[in-house]
Short mmCIF file of C-alpha atoms in Angstrom, two decimals:
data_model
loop_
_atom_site.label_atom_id
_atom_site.label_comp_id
_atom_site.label_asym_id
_atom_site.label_seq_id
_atom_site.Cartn_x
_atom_site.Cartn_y
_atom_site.Cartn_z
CA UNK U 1 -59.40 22.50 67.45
CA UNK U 2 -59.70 23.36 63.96
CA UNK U 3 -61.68 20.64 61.63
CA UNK U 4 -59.55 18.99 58.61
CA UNK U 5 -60.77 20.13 55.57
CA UNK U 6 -63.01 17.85 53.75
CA UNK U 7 -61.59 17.27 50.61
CA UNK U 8 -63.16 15.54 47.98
CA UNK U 9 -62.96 15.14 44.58
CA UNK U 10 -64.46 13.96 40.91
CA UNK U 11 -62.00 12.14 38.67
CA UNK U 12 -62.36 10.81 34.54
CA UNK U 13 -60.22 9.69 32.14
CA UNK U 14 -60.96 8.92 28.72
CA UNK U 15 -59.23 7.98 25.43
CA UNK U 16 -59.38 10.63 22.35
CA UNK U 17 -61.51 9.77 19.03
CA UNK U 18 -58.67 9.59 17.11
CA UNK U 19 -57.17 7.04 19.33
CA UNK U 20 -59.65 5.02 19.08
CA UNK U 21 -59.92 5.61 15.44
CA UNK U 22 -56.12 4.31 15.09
CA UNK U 23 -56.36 1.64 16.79
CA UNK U 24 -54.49 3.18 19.66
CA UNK U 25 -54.75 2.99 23.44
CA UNK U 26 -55.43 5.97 26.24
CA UNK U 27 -52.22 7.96 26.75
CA UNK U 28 -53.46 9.59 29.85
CA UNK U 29 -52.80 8.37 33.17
CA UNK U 30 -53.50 9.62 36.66
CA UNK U 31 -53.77 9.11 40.26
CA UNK U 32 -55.34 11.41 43.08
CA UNK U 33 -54.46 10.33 46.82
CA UNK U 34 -55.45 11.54 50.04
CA UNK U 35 -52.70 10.29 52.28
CA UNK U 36 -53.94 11.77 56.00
CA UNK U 37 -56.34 14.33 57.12
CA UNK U 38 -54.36 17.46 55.77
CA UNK U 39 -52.59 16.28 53.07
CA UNK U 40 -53.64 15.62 49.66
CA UNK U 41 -51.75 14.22 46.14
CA UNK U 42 -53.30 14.61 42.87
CA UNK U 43 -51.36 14.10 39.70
CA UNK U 44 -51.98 13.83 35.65
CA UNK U 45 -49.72 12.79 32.98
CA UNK U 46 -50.19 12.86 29.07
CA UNK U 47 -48.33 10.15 26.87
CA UNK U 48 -46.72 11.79 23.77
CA UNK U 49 -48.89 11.16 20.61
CA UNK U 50 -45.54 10.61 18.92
CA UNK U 51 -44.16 7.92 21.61
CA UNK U 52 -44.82 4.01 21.34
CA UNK U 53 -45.22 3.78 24.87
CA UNK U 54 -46.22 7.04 25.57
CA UNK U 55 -48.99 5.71 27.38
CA UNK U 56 -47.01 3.21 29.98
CA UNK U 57 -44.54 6.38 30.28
CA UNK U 58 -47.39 8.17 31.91
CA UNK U 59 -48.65 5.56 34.05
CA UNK U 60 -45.06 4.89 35.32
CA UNK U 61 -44.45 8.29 35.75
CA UNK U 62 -47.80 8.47 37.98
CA UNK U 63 -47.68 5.97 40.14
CA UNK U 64 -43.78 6.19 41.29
CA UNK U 65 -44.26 9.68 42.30
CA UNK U 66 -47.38 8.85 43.95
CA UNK U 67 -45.11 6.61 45.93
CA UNK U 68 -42.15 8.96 46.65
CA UNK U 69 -44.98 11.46 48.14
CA UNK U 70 -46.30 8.44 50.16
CA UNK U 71 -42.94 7.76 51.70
CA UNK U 72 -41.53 11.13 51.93
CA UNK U 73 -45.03 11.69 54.32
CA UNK U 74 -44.92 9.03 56.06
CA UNK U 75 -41.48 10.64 57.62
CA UNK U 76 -41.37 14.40 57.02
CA UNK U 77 -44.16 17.04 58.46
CA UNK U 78 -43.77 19.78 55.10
CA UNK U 79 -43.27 19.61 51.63
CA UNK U 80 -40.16 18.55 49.82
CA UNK U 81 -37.91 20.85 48.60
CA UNK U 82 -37.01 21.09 44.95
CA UNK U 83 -33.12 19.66 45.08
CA UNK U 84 -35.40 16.51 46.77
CA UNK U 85 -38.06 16.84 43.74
CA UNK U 86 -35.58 16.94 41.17
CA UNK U 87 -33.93 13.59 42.63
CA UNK U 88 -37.39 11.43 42.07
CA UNK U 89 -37.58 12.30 38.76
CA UNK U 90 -33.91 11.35 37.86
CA UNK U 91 -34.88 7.98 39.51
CA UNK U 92 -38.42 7.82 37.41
CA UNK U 93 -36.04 8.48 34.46
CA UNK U 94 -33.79 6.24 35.03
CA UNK U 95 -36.92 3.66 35.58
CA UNK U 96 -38.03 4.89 32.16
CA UNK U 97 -34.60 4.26 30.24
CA UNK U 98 -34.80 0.76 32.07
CA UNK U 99 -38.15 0.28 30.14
CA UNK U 100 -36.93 1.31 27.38
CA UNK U 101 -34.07 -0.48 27.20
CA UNK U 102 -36.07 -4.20 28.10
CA UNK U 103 -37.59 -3.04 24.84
CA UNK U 104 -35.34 -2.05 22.72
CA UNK U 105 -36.13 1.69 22.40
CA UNK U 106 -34.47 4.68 23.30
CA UNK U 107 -36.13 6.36 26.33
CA UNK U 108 -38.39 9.15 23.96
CA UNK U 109 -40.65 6.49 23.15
CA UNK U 110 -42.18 6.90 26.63
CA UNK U 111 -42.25 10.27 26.67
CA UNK U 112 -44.95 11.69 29.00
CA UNK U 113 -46.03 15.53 30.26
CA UNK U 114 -46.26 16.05 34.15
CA UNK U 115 -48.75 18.21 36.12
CA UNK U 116 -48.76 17.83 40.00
CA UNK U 117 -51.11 19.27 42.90
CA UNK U 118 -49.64 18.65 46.63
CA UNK U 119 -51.66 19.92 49.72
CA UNK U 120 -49.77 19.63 52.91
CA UNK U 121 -51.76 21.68 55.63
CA UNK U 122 -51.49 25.37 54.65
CA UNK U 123 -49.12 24.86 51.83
CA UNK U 124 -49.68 24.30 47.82
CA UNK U 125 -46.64 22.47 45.95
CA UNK U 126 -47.68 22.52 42.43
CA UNK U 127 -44.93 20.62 39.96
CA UNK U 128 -45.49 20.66 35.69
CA UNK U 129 -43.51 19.15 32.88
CA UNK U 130 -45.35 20.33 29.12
CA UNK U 131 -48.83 21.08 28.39
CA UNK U 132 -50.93 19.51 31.13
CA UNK U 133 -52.67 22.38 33.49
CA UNK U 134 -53.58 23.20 36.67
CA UNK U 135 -55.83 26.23 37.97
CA UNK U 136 -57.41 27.12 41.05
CA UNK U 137 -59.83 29.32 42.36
CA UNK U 138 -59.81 31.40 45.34
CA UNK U 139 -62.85 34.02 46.58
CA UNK U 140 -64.89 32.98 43.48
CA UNK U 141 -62.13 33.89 40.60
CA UNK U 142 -60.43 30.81 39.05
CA UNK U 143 -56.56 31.22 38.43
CA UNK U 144 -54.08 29.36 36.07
CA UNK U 145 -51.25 28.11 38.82
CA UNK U 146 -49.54 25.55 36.13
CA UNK U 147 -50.43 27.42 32.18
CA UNK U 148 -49.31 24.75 29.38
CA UNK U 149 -46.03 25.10 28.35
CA UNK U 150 -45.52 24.35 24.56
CA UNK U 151 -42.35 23.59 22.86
CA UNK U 152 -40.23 25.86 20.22
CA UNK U 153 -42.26 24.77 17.34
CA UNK U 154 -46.41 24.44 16.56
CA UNK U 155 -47.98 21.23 18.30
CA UNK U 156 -44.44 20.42 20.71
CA UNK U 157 -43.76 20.45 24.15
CA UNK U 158 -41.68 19.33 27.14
CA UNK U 159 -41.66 15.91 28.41
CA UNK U 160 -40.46 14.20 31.49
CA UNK U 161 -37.68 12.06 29.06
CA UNK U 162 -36.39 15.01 27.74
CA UNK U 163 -32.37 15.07 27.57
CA UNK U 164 -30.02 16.69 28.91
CA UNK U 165 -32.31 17.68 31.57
CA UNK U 166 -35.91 17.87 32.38
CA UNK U 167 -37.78 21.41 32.00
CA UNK U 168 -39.50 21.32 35.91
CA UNK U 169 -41.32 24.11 36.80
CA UNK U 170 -42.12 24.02 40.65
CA UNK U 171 -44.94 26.71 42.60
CA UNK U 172 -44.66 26.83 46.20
CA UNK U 173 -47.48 28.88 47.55
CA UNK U 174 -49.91 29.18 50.45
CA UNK U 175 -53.10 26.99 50.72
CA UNK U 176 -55.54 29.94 49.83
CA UNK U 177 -57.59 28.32 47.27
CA UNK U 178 -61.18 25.91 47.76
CA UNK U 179 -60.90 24.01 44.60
CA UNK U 180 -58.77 22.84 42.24
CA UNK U 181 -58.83 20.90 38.65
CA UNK U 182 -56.07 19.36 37.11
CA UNK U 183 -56.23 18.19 33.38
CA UNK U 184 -54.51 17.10 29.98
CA UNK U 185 -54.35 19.09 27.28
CA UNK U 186 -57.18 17.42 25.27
CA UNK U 187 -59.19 19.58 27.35
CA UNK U 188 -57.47 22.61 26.85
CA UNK U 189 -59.28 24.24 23.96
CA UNK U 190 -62.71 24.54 26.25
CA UNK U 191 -61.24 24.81 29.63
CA UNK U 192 -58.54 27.81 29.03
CA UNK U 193 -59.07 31.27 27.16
CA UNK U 194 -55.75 31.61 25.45
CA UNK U 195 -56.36 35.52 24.54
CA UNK U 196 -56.38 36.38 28.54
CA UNK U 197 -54.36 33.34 29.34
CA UNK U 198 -57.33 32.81 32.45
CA UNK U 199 -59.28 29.43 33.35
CA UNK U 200 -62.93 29.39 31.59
CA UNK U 201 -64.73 30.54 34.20
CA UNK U 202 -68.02 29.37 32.28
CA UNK U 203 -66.59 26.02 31.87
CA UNK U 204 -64.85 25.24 35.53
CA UNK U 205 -67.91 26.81 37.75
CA UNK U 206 -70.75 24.65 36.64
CA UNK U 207 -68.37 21.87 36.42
CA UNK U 208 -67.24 22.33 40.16
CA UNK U 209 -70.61 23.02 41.27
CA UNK U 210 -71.94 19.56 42.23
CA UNK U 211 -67.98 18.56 44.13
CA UNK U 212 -69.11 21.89 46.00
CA UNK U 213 -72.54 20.72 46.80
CA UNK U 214 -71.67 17.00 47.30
CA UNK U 215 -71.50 15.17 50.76
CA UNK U 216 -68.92 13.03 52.20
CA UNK U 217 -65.11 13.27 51.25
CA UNK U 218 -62.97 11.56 49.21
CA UNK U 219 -63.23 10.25 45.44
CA UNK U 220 -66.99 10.55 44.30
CA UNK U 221 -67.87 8.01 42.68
CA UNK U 222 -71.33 8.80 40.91
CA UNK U 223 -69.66 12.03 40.00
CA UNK U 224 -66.93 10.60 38.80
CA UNK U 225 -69.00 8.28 36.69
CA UNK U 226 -70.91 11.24 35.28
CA UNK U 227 -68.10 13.10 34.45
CA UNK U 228 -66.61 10.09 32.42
CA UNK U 229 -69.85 10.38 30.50
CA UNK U 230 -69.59 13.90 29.79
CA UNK U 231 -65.87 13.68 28.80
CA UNK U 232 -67.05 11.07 26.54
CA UNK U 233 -69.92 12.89 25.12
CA UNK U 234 -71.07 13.88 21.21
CA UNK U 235 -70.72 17.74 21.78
CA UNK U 236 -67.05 17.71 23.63
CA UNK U 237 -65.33 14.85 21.18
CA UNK U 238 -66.32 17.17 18.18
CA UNK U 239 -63.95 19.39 19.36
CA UNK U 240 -61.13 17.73 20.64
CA UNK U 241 -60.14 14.24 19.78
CA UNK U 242 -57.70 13.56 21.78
CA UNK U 243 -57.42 11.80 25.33
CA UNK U 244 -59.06 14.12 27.86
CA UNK U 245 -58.51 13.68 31.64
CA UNK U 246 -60.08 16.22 34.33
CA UNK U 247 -59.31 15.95 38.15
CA UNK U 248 -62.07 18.01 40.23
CA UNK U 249 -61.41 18.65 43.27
CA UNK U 250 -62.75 20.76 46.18
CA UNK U 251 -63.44 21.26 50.31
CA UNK U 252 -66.00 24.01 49.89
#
């Protein structure tokens, strides 16, 4: 019998300079789940800048698909199809206008960005909304499977609240990858080479190296601490000030 791979994963999240210059709070939210042996959940969303509640969008937006995975698993062997995807996030929309509403805004002011990594035994569902990323690499090359999407004009893109209907992109490929990272796009401008439109290969490997090398499975927490310190650190804050959050995750 074949052994379950053993996935495990570093995890940080930390609010941008200029948030915290502002007077602001983080606008990043995510949530990374293992939910049995061979299936994993990792997701990050980015509160618009622009959007009063940009940040509770995200967190919303997090934890009810978190919870739509959870129950569609706890019933179904495979991934959900897209008509099924498509359905959760008219419901988390609908949550969102109901915010909104209880505040007396229209739902754009909890505008968030979507980027989703599901692992369900030999299968990769990978789901984006915007600018947040996700890459991957398989046999020692990293490749972009989610490249931020930006909107018709300089500094835009697509959110989750967007009207008529939202802009889902959904990748449905086979589980032929060891490690993944998922991230925001305050981390964009060292993680991604825009000219090749390829993953930083000099950023992700040392940064995957230790989740490679470390024992046990699951989220690592001294890892996860020092990668909280690193997101927070002198040299990456002087160039980008915005919320950064970085999912790590590997069964090397």
């Amino acid at each position: 019998m074949q052994a379950s791979p053993r996935w495990r994963w570093a995890v940080a999240s930390r609010i941008g300079t200029s948030h915290v210059r502002m007077g602001k709070r983080k606008q990043d939210a995510y949530s990374v789940a293992r939910i049995s042996s061979e299936i994993l959940c990792a997701v990050v969303s980015d509160g618009a800048g622009s959007a009063t509640y940009g940040g509770q969008g995200a967190s919303l937006l997090c934890r009810n698909l978190m919870s739509k995975f959870r129950e569609w698993f706890d019933s179904h062997d495979g991934l959900p199809d897209d008509e099924v995807i498509l359905c959760w996030l008219d419901l988390v929309r609908d949550q969102l206008s109901e915010a909104a509403e209880r505040r007396g805004v229209t739902r754009r002011q909890f505008a968030a960005t979507l980027v989703m990594l599901v692992i369900c035994k030999s299968r990769v569902l990978a789901l984006q909304v915007g600018d947040s990323a996700l890459v991957a690499r398989k046999n020692g090359l990293w490749a972009a499977l989610c490249w931020p999407e930006n909107g018709e004009f300089a500094s835009t893109t697509y959110f989750v609240t967007d009207d008529p209907e939202v802009r889902l992109h959904t990748f449905h490929l086979d589980l032929e990858y060891d490690a993944f990272a998922l991230f925001s796009d305050g981390i964009e401008s060292v993680a991604l080479e825009q000219a090749t439109q390829l993953p930083f290969a000099r950023f992700f490997d040392p940064m995957i190296k230790p989740v490679d090398q470390a024992k046990g499975e699951g989220r690592l927490v001294e890892l996860s601490t020092s990668l909280a310190s690193y997101l927070d650190s002198p040299a990456l804050c002087e160039r980008t000030d915005d919320d950064k959050t970085l999912i790590l995750i590997s069964c090397k």
